[in-house]
Amino acid sequence: MTPEFSEFSYGFALLNDIVGWSPLAIAPILPSLIEEANVGYDVKLDWPGVPLYLQFKRADFMLRRTKKLRRKTKLNSPYYRFKVMDQSRSRQHQLLCELDRGNNTVFYAAPRFHQLAAINAAWSAKRVGRKSIFVQPSEIGELDEQAHYVAFDELTTYVLSEPREISHATDHDVLNKLQKRLKKQTRSIRDNLPNLIDEALKAERRADLKEQHREDQREAAKLARAKDRGLREPLGYSVGRTSIGIVPVEEVVEPSPIPTRQVGQLSGPQSELRRLAEIAAHHFDTQLCVVQPRQT
């Protein structure tokens, strides 16, 4: 069954929950809301802090297991599953795997519910995090170009299609991991921001290199198959053409955009924090949160 709510709604509900985790101060960073006087909600630039990157997933509700799942897994029915983008369509998962290396904390987050009434109840009870599963991309590992899912019940988690059991984290596990990372961090957010930006950009470059290598392998395989058929190059179709010629495109006149507020000019660490949040959102499709000790 398809979830009755969007990934945006789930992500908003989960963030609302985790910012209230009392042992820590967790601030979601939205680039457009960073201002000189109010830097990303409550981030204390002169305090230590660590990044948390979250990618929100909706999970389909599965009533029955396939024969393969009954034979090769310990999953109970019903269970949930969310799709991990395969390499043939997107480098998204590879990006997250690279970001998950080193000192970054990166998770897929998915709910253990699928109905609108359930997310509303979890919101009211402040249990969205408790009713969620968190999976590190590095736990899933690098994937091929086939379709892959993460399937889970209350106890176990698997990567599909060829089932392989993996570890998952609860909200308490995430909290403990963040606390341990924070205890080891002595540098302030202000001093560490250039390093965090550099780590994110290096992760993107590593993913780009691996994707280029895969693309080279795909092209080599196509040429080999074409050679076997006695062709000079692989069969394919010209983009934008059909057997009767160029596909006509009707010109569409779009209305002028609604004026928006100009993003303010920021200095130093404020600008760097905004840049890191933009990299997280636009390059990795994740929500950046800054995790710090709670002020007493």
PDB file of C-alpha atoms in Angstrom, residues 8-249:
ATOM      1  CA  PHE A   8       7.978  16.285   2.867  1.00  0.00           C
ATOM      2  CA  SER A   9       5.244  15.784   5.478  1.00  0.00           C
ATOM      3  CA  TYR A  10       7.137  12.924   7.089  1.00  0.00           C
ATOM      4  CA  GLY A  11      10.407  14.866   7.091  1.00  0.00           C
ATOM      5  CA  PHE A  12       8.731  17.882   8.673  1.00  0.00           C
ATOM      6  CA  ALA A  13       7.163  15.702  11.362  1.00  0.00           C
ATOM      7  CA  LEU A  14      10.447  13.908  12.102  1.00  0.00           C
ATOM      8  CA  LEU A  15      12.422  17.152  12.342  1.00  0.00           C
ATOM      9  CA  ASN A  16       9.801  18.587  14.673  1.00  0.00           C
ATOM     10  CA  ASP A  17      10.358  15.542  16.873  1.00  0.00           C
ATOM     11  CA  ILE A  18      14.152  15.404  16.943  1.00  0.00           C
ATOM     12  CA  VAL A  19      14.672  19.112  17.649  1.00  0.00           C
ATOM     13  CA  GLY A  20      13.002  18.342  20.962  1.00  0.00           C
ATOM     14  CA  TRP A  21      15.488  15.648  21.994  1.00  0.00           C
ATOM     15  CA  SER A  22      16.452  17.225  25.312  1.00  0.00           C
ATOM     16  CA  PRO A  23      20.031  15.877  25.686  1.00  0.00           C
ATOM     17  CA  LEU A  24      21.120  17.806  22.565  1.00  0.00           C
ATOM     18  CA  ALA A  25      20.417  20.999  20.663  1.00  0.00           C
ATOM     19  CA  ILE A  26      19.574  19.960  17.091  1.00  0.00           C
ATOM     20  CA  ALA A  27      18.955  22.705  14.545  1.00  0.00           C
ATOM     21  CA  PRO A  28      17.741  21.989  10.991  1.00  0.00           C
ATOM     22  CA  ILE A  29      19.489  24.392   8.618  1.00  0.00           C
ATOM     23  CA  LEU A  30      17.379  25.938   5.855  1.00  0.00           C
ATOM     24  CA  PRO A  31      19.594  28.135   3.643  1.00  0.00           C
ATOM     25  CA  SER A  32      16.935  30.753   2.917  1.00  0.00           C
ATOM     26  CA  LEU A  33      16.314  31.333   6.635  1.00  0.00           C
ATOM     27  CA  ILE A  34      19.911  32.033   7.615  1.00  0.00           C
ATOM     28  CA  GLU A  35      20.281  35.688   8.521  1.00  0.00           C
ATOM     29  CA  GLU A  36      23.046  37.664  10.192  1.00  0.00           C
ATOM     30  CA  ALA A  37      21.063  38.131  13.381  1.00  0.00           C
ATOM     31  CA  ASN A  38      19.551  34.661  13.486  1.00  0.00           C
ATOM     32  CA  VAL A  39      22.017  32.162  12.081  1.00  0.00           C
ATOM     33  CA  GLY A  40      20.062  29.034  11.190  1.00  0.00           C
ATOM     34  CA  TYR A  41      17.722  29.020  14.172  1.00  0.00           C
ATOM     35  CA  ASP A  42      19.803  28.389  17.300  1.00  0.00           C
ATOM     36  CA  VAL A  43      23.266  27.450  16.028  1.00  0.00           C
ATOM     37  CA  LYS A  44      26.010  28.688  18.358  1.00  0.00           C
ATOM     38  CA  LEU A  45      28.909  29.281  15.990  1.00  0.00           C
ATOM     39  CA  ASP A  46      31.500  29.403  18.767  1.00  0.00           C
ATOM     40  CA  TRP A  47      30.376  26.082  20.268  1.00  0.00           C
ATOM     41  CA  PRO A  48      31.420  22.591  19.160  1.00  0.00           C
ATOM     42  CA  GLY A  49      29.000  20.892  16.807  1.00  0.00           C
ATOM     43  CA  VAL A  50      28.660  18.002  14.377  1.00  0.00           C
ATOM     44  CA  PRO A  51      26.587  17.648  11.201  1.00  0.00           C
ATOM     45  CA  LEU A  52      23.670  15.260  10.777  1.00  0.00           C
ATOM     46  CA  TYR A  53      22.486  14.533   7.226  1.00  0.00           C
ATOM     47  CA  LEU A  54      19.037  12.975   6.798  1.00  0.00           C
ATOM     48  CA  GLN A  55      17.301  11.761   3.652  1.00  0.00           C
ATOM     49  CA  PHE A  56      13.608  11.161   4.234  1.00  0.00           C
ATOM     50  CA  LYS A  57      11.869   8.158   2.701  1.00  0.00           C
ATOM     51  CA  ARG A  58       8.275   7.009   2.567  1.00  0.00           C
ATOM     52  CA  ALA A  59       7.794   3.291   3.140  1.00  0.00           C
ATOM     53  CA  ASP A  60       5.243   1.146   1.310  1.00  0.00           C
ATOM     54  CA  PHE A  61       3.132  -1.153   3.486  1.00  0.00           C
ATOM     55  CA  MET A  62       3.517  -4.738   2.248  1.00  0.00           C
ATOM     56  CA  LEU A  63       0.874  -7.230   3.323  1.00  0.00           C
ATOM     57  CA  ARG A  64       2.491 -10.417   2.028  1.00  0.00           C
ATOM     58  CA  ARG A  65       5.989 -11.790   1.574  1.00  0.00           C
ATOM     59  CA  THR A  66       7.186 -13.348  -1.648  1.00  0.00           C
ATOM     60  CA  LYS A  67       8.366 -16.949  -1.694  1.00  0.00           C
ATOM     61  CA  LYS A  68      11.962 -15.725  -1.772  1.00  0.00           C
ATOM     62  CA  LEU A  69      11.435 -13.580   1.325  1.00  0.00           C
ATOM     63  CA  ARG A  70       9.760 -16.427   3.197  1.00  0.00           C
ATOM     64  CA  ARG A  71      12.639 -18.718   2.292  1.00  0.00           C
ATOM     65  CA  LYS A  72      15.612 -16.378   2.716  1.00  0.00           C
ATOM     66  CA  THR A  73      14.646 -13.847   5.399  1.00  0.00           C
ATOM     67  CA  LYS A  74      13.210 -13.591   8.884  1.00  0.00           C
ATOM     68  CA  LEU A  75      10.841 -10.807   7.871  1.00  0.00           C
ATOM     69  CA  ASN A  76       7.332 -11.051   9.272  1.00  0.00           C
ATOM     70  CA  SER A  77       4.156 -10.028   7.467  1.00  0.00           C
ATOM     71  CA  PRO A  78       3.155  -7.285   7.152  1.00  0.00           C
ATOM     72  CA  TYR A  79       6.364  -5.337   6.646  1.00  0.00           C
ATOM     73  CA  TYR A  80       7.543  -2.051   5.163  1.00  0.00           C
ATOM     74  CA  ARG A  81       9.963  -1.231   2.380  1.00  0.00           C
ATOM     75  CA  PHE A  82      11.424   1.844   0.702  1.00  0.00           C
ATOM     76  CA  LYS A  83      13.248   2.079  -2.592  1.00  0.00           C
ATOM     77  CA  VAL A  84      16.929   2.941  -2.866  1.00  0.00           C
ATOM     78  CA  MET A  85      17.662   4.695  -6.150  1.00  0.00           C
ATOM     79  CA  ASP A  86      19.525   2.325  -8.472  1.00  0.00           C
ATOM     80  CA  GLN A  87      22.711   3.396 -10.234  1.00  0.00           C
ATOM     81  CA  SER A  88      21.164   3.271 -13.708  1.00  0.00           C
ATOM     82  CA  ARG A  89      18.802   6.128 -12.811  1.00  0.00           C
ATOM     83  CA  SER A  90      20.704   8.233 -10.302  1.00  0.00           C
ATOM     84  CA  ARG A  91      23.988   8.520  -8.426  1.00  0.00           C
ATOM     85  CA  GLN A  92      22.024   9.510  -5.308  1.00  0.00           C
ATOM     86  CA  HIS A  93      22.880   6.457  -3.207  1.00  0.00           C
ATOM     87  CA  GLN A  94      26.535   6.550  -4.249  1.00  0.00           C
ATOM     88  CA  LEU A  95      26.691  10.181  -3.153  1.00  0.00           C
ATOM     89  CA  LEU A  96      25.320   9.287   0.268  1.00  0.00           C
ATOM     90  CA  CYS A  97      27.742   6.374   0.627  1.00  0.00           C
ATOM     91  CA  GLU A  98      30.646   8.722  -0.016  1.00  0.00           C
ATOM     92  CA  LEU A  99      29.243  11.353   2.360  1.00  0.00           C
ATOM     93  CA  ASP A 100      28.870   8.640   5.012  1.00  0.00           C
ATOM     94  CA  ARG A 101      32.627   8.099   5.079  1.00  0.00           C
ATOM     95  CA  GLY A 102      34.764   9.756   7.740  1.00  0.00           C
ATOM     96  CA  ASN A 103      33.199  11.868  10.471  1.00  0.00           C
ATOM     97  CA  ASN A 104      29.824  12.582   8.905  1.00  0.00           C
ATOM     98  CA  THR A 105      26.614  11.123  10.318  1.00  0.00           C
ATOM     99  CA  VAL A 106      24.280  10.183   7.466  1.00  0.00           C
ATOM    100  CA  PHE A 107      20.994   8.260   7.581  1.00  0.00           C
ATOM    101  CA  TYR A 108      18.055   7.280   5.464  1.00  0.00           C
ATOM    102  CA  ALA A 109      15.021   7.833   7.704  1.00  0.00           C
ATOM    103  CA  ALA A 110      11.714   6.055   7.073  1.00  0.00           C
ATOM    104  CA  PRO A 111       8.493   5.654   9.078  1.00  0.00           C
ATOM    105  CA  ARG A 112       7.030   2.458  10.470  1.00  0.00           C
ATOM    106  CA  PHE A 113       3.580   3.701   9.505  1.00  0.00           C
ATOM    107  CA  HIS A 114       1.814   4.596   6.281  1.00  0.00           C
ATOM    108  CA  GLN A 115      -1.566   6.082   7.164  1.00  0.00           C
ATOM    109  CA  LEU A 116      -2.395   9.741   7.684  1.00  0.00           C
ATOM    110  CA  ALA A 117      -4.017   8.977  11.024  1.00  0.00           C
ATOM    111  CA  ALA A 118      -0.820   7.244  12.160  1.00  0.00           C
ATOM    112  CA  ILE A 119       1.482  10.162  11.361  1.00  0.00           C
ATOM    113  CA  ASN A 120      -0.927  12.551  13.079  1.00  0.00           C
ATOM    114  CA  ALA A 121      -1.010  10.320  16.162  1.00  0.00           C
ATOM    115  CA  ALA A 122       2.787  10.018  16.215  1.00  0.00           C
ATOM    116  CA  TRP A 123       3.091  13.793  15.860  1.00  0.00           C
ATOM    117  CA  SER A 124       0.719  14.436  18.761  1.00  0.00           C
ATOM    118  CA  ALA A 125       2.509  11.911  20.976  1.00  0.00           C
ATOM    119  CA  LYS A 126       5.992  13.156  19.954  1.00  0.00           C
ATOM    120  CA  ARG A 127       6.847   9.639  18.805  1.00  0.00           C
ATOM    121  CA  VAL A 128       7.688  10.144  15.125  1.00  0.00           C
ATOM    122  CA  GLY A 129      11.348   9.360  15.795  1.00  0.00           C
ATOM    123  CA  ARG A 130      10.446   6.388  17.977  1.00  0.00           C
ATOM    124  CA  LYS A 131       8.320   4.998  15.138  1.00  0.00           C
ATOM    125  CA  SER A 132      11.038   5.485  12.510  1.00  0.00           C
ATOM    126  CA  ILE A 133      13.923   3.421  11.229  1.00  0.00           C
ATOM    127  CA  PHE A 134      17.354   4.896  10.450  1.00  0.00           C
ATOM    128  CA  VAL A 135      19.749   3.192   8.028  1.00  0.00           C
ATOM    129  CA  GLN A 136      23.251   4.345   7.161  1.00  0.00           C
ATOM    130  CA  PRO A 137      23.999   4.303   3.403  1.00  0.00           C
ATOM    131  CA  SER A 138      27.329   2.603   4.146  1.00  0.00           C
ATOM    132  CA  GLU A 139      25.407  -0.243   5.792  1.00  0.00           C
ATOM    133  CA  ILE A 140      23.560  -0.830   2.517  1.00  0.00           C
ATOM    134  CA  GLY A 141      26.806  -0.527   0.554  1.00  0.00           C
ATOM    135  CA  GLU A 142      27.356   0.163  -3.122  1.00  0.00           C
ATOM    136  CA  LEU A 143      24.654  -1.156  -5.448  1.00  0.00           C
ATOM    137  CA  ASP A 144      24.440  -2.308  -9.039  1.00  0.00           C
ATOM    138  CA  GLU A 145      21.974  -1.100 -11.660  1.00  0.00           C
ATOM    139  CA  GLN A 146      19.119  -3.358 -10.576  1.00  0.00           C
ATOM    140  CA  ALA A 147      16.165  -2.227  -8.451  1.00  0.00           C
ATOM    141  CA  HIS A 148      16.881  -2.320  -4.720  1.00  0.00           C
ATOM    142  CA  TYR A 149      14.773  -1.867  -1.612  1.00  0.00           C
ATOM    143  CA  VAL A 150      15.272  -1.728   2.131  1.00  0.00           C
ATOM    144  CA  ALA A 151      12.650  -3.948   3.774  1.00  0.00           C
ATOM    145  CA  PHE A 152      11.992  -3.998   7.505  1.00  0.00           C
ATOM    146  CA  ASP A 153       9.643  -5.162  10.220  1.00  0.00           C
ATOM    147  CA  GLU A 154       9.856  -4.459  13.952  1.00  0.00           C
ATOM    148  CA  LEU A 155      13.013  -6.548  14.408  1.00  0.00           C
ATOM    149  CA  THR A 156      14.970  -7.092  11.203  1.00  0.00           C
ATOM    150  CA  THR A 157      16.101  -5.132   8.147  1.00  0.00           C
ATOM    151  CA  TYR A 158      17.162  -6.394   4.715  1.00  0.00           C
ATOM    152  CA  VAL A 159      18.454  -5.041   1.430  1.00  0.00           C
ATOM    153  CA  LEU A 160      16.549  -6.481  -1.538  1.00  0.00           C
ATOM    154  CA  SER A 161      16.243  -7.748  -4.274  1.00  0.00           C
ATOM    155  CA  GLU A 162      18.708 -10.488  -3.333  1.00  0.00           C
ATOM    156  CA  PRO A 163      18.057 -10.480   0.426  1.00  0.00           C
ATOM    157  CA  ARG A 164      20.924  -9.457   2.695  1.00  0.00           C
ATOM    158  CA  GLU A 165      20.379  -8.643   6.351  1.00  0.00           C
ATOM    159  CA  ILE A 166      21.750  -5.292   7.519  1.00  0.00           C
ATOM    160  CA  SER A 167      21.782  -3.305  10.733  1.00  0.00           C
ATOM    161  CA  HIS A 168      19.426  -0.427  11.393  1.00  0.00           C
ATOM    162  CA  ALA A 169      19.298   2.246  14.077  1.00  0.00           C
ATOM    163  CA  THR A 170      16.516   3.425  16.369  1.00  0.00           C
ATOM    164  CA  ASP A 171      16.072   6.995  17.524  1.00  0.00           C
ATOM    165  CA  HIS A 172      18.016   6.133  20.692  1.00  0.00           C
ATOM    166  CA  ASP A 173      20.859   4.703  18.593  1.00  0.00           C
ATOM    167  CA  VAL A 174      21.020   7.914  16.554  1.00  0.00           C
ATOM    168  CA  LEU A 175      21.033   9.996  19.733  1.00  0.00           C
ATOM    169  CA  ASN A 176      23.850   7.919  21.256  1.00  0.00           C
ATOM    170  CA  LYS A 177      25.904   8.121  18.057  1.00  0.00           C
ATOM    171  CA  LEU A 178      25.553  11.892  17.947  1.00  0.00           C
ATOM    172  CA  GLN A 179      26.492  12.245  21.611  1.00  0.00           C
ATOM    173  CA  LYS A 180      29.656  10.177  21.085  1.00  0.00           C
ATOM    174  CA  ARG A 181      30.611  12.207  18.018  1.00  0.00           C
ATOM    175  CA  LEU A 182      30.006  15.430  19.898  1.00  0.00           C
ATOM    176  CA  LYS A 183      32.194  14.399  22.848  1.00  0.00           C
ATOM    177  CA  LYS A 184      35.107  13.893  20.461  1.00  0.00           C
ATOM    178  CA  GLN A 185      34.595  17.243  18.719  1.00  0.00           C
ATOM    179  CA  THR A 186      36.569  20.088  20.277  1.00  0.00           C
ATOM    180  CA  ARG A 187      36.515  22.563  17.386  1.00  0.00           C
ATOM    181  CA  SER A 188      33.770  25.139  17.132  1.00  0.00           C
ATOM    182  CA  ILE A 189      31.317  25.135  14.256  1.00  0.00           C
ATOM    183  CA  ARG A 190      32.885  28.419  13.140  1.00  0.00           C
ATOM    184  CA  ASP A 191      36.339  26.837  12.844  1.00  0.00           C
ATOM    185  CA  ASN A 192      35.139  23.526  11.412  1.00  0.00           C
ATOM    186  CA  LEU A 193      32.814  24.770   8.657  1.00  0.00           C
ATOM    187  CA  PRO A 194      35.519  25.003   5.946  1.00  0.00           C
ATOM    188  CA  ASN A 195      36.501  21.400   6.681  1.00  0.00           C
ATOM    189  CA  LEU A 196      32.873  20.220   6.540  1.00  0.00           C
ATOM    190  CA  ILE A 197      32.376  21.912   3.167  1.00  0.00           C
ATOM    191  CA  ASP A 198      35.601  20.382   1.867  1.00  0.00           C
ATOM    192  CA  GLU A 199      34.542  16.898   3.035  1.00  0.00           C
ATOM    193  CA  ALA A 200      31.175  17.219   1.281  1.00  0.00           C
ATOM    194  CA  LEU A 201      32.721  18.379  -2.000  1.00  0.00           C
ATOM    195  CA  LYS A 202      35.326  15.612  -1.886  1.00  0.00           C
ATOM    196  CA  ALA A 203      32.534  13.079  -1.343  1.00  0.00           C
ATOM    197  CA  GLU A 204      30.788  14.407  -4.445  1.00  0.00           C
ATOM    198  CA  ARG A 205      33.990  14.151  -6.492  1.00  0.00           C
ATOM    199  CA  ARG A 206      34.523  10.538  -5.399  1.00  0.00           C
ATOM    200  CA  ALA A 207      30.961   9.705  -6.442  1.00  0.00           C
ATOM    201  CA  ASP A 208      31.506  11.440  -9.801  1.00  0.00           C
ATOM    202  CA  LEU A 209      34.662   9.412 -10.478  1.00  0.00           C
ATOM    203  CA  LYS A 210      32.914   6.137  -9.663  1.00  0.00           C
ATOM    204  CA  GLU A 211      29.959   7.069 -11.855  1.00  0.00           C
ATOM    205  CA  GLN A 212      32.304   7.933 -14.732  1.00  0.00           C
ATOM    206  CA  HIS A 213      34.029   4.579 -14.317  1.00  0.00           C
ATOM    207  CA  ARG A 214      30.668   2.788 -14.464  1.00  0.00           C
ATOM    208  CA  GLU A 215      29.671   4.799 -17.538  1.00  0.00           C
ATOM    209  CA  ASP A 216      32.939   3.845 -19.260  1.00  0.00           C
ATOM    210  CA  GLN A 217      32.246   0.189 -18.465  1.00  0.00           C
ATOM    211  CA  ARG A 218      28.707   0.461 -19.854  1.00  0.00           C
ATOM    212  CA  GLU A 219      29.944   2.036 -23.085  1.00  0.00           C
ATOM    213  CA  ALA A 220      32.663  -0.594 -23.458  1.00  0.00           C
ATOM    214  CA  ALA A 221      30.066  -3.329 -23.000  1.00  0.00           C
ATOM    215  CA  LYS A 222      27.798  -1.725 -25.636  1.00  0.00           C
ATOM    216  CA  LEU A 223      30.659  -1.522 -28.123  1.00  0.00           C
ATOM    217  CA  ALA A 224      31.576  -5.143 -27.470  1.00  0.00           C
ATOM    218  CA  ARG A 225      27.985  -6.255 -28.098  1.00  0.00           C
ATOM    219  CA  ALA A 226      27.820  -4.156 -31.255  1.00  0.00           C
ATOM    220  CA  LYS A 227      31.049  -5.678 -32.507  1.00  0.00           C
ATOM    221  CA  ASP A 228      29.630  -9.137 -31.923  1.00  0.00           C
ATOM    222  CA  ARG A 229      26.688  -8.182 -34.153  1.00  0.00           C
ATOM    223  CA  GLY A 230      29.015  -6.896 -36.840  1.00  0.00           C
ATOM    224  CA  LEU A 231      28.019  -3.271 -36.279  1.00  0.00           C
ATOM    225  CA  ARG A 232      30.296  -0.268 -36.030  1.00  0.00           C
ATOM    226  CA  GLU A 233      28.497   1.159 -33.001  1.00  0.00           C
ATOM    227  CA  PRO A 234      25.591   0.199 -30.724  1.00  0.00           C
ATOM    228  CA  LEU A 235      22.044   0.479 -31.924  1.00  0.00           C
ATOM    229  CA  GLY A 236      20.216   3.482 -30.509  1.00  0.00           C
ATOM    230  CA  TYR A 237      17.767   6.243 -31.222  1.00  0.00           C
ATOM    231  CA  SER A 238      18.433   9.861 -32.045  1.00  0.00           C
ATOM    232  CA  VAL A 239      17.203  12.114 -29.281  1.00  0.00           C
ATOM    233  CA  GLY A 240      14.308  14.283 -30.369  1.00  0.00           C
ATOM    234  CA  ARG A 241      13.730  12.418 -33.656  1.00  0.00           C
ATOM    235  CA  THR A 242      11.273   9.856 -34.942  1.00  0.00           C
ATOM    236  CA  SER A 243      11.021   7.900 -38.162  1.00  0.00           C
ATOM    237  CA  ILE A 244       9.176  10.846 -39.686  1.00  0.00           C
ATOM    238  CA  GLY A 245      11.679  13.522 -38.686  1.00  0.00           C
ATOM    239  CA  ILE A 246      12.095  16.108 -35.961  1.00  0.00           C
ATOM    240  CA  VAL A 247       9.432  16.091 -33.251  1.00  0.00           C
ATOM    241  CA  PRO A 248       7.791  19.524 -33.335  1.00  0.00           C
ATOM    242  CA  VAL A 249       7.823  21.393 -30.046  1.00  0.00           C
TER     243      VAL A 249
END
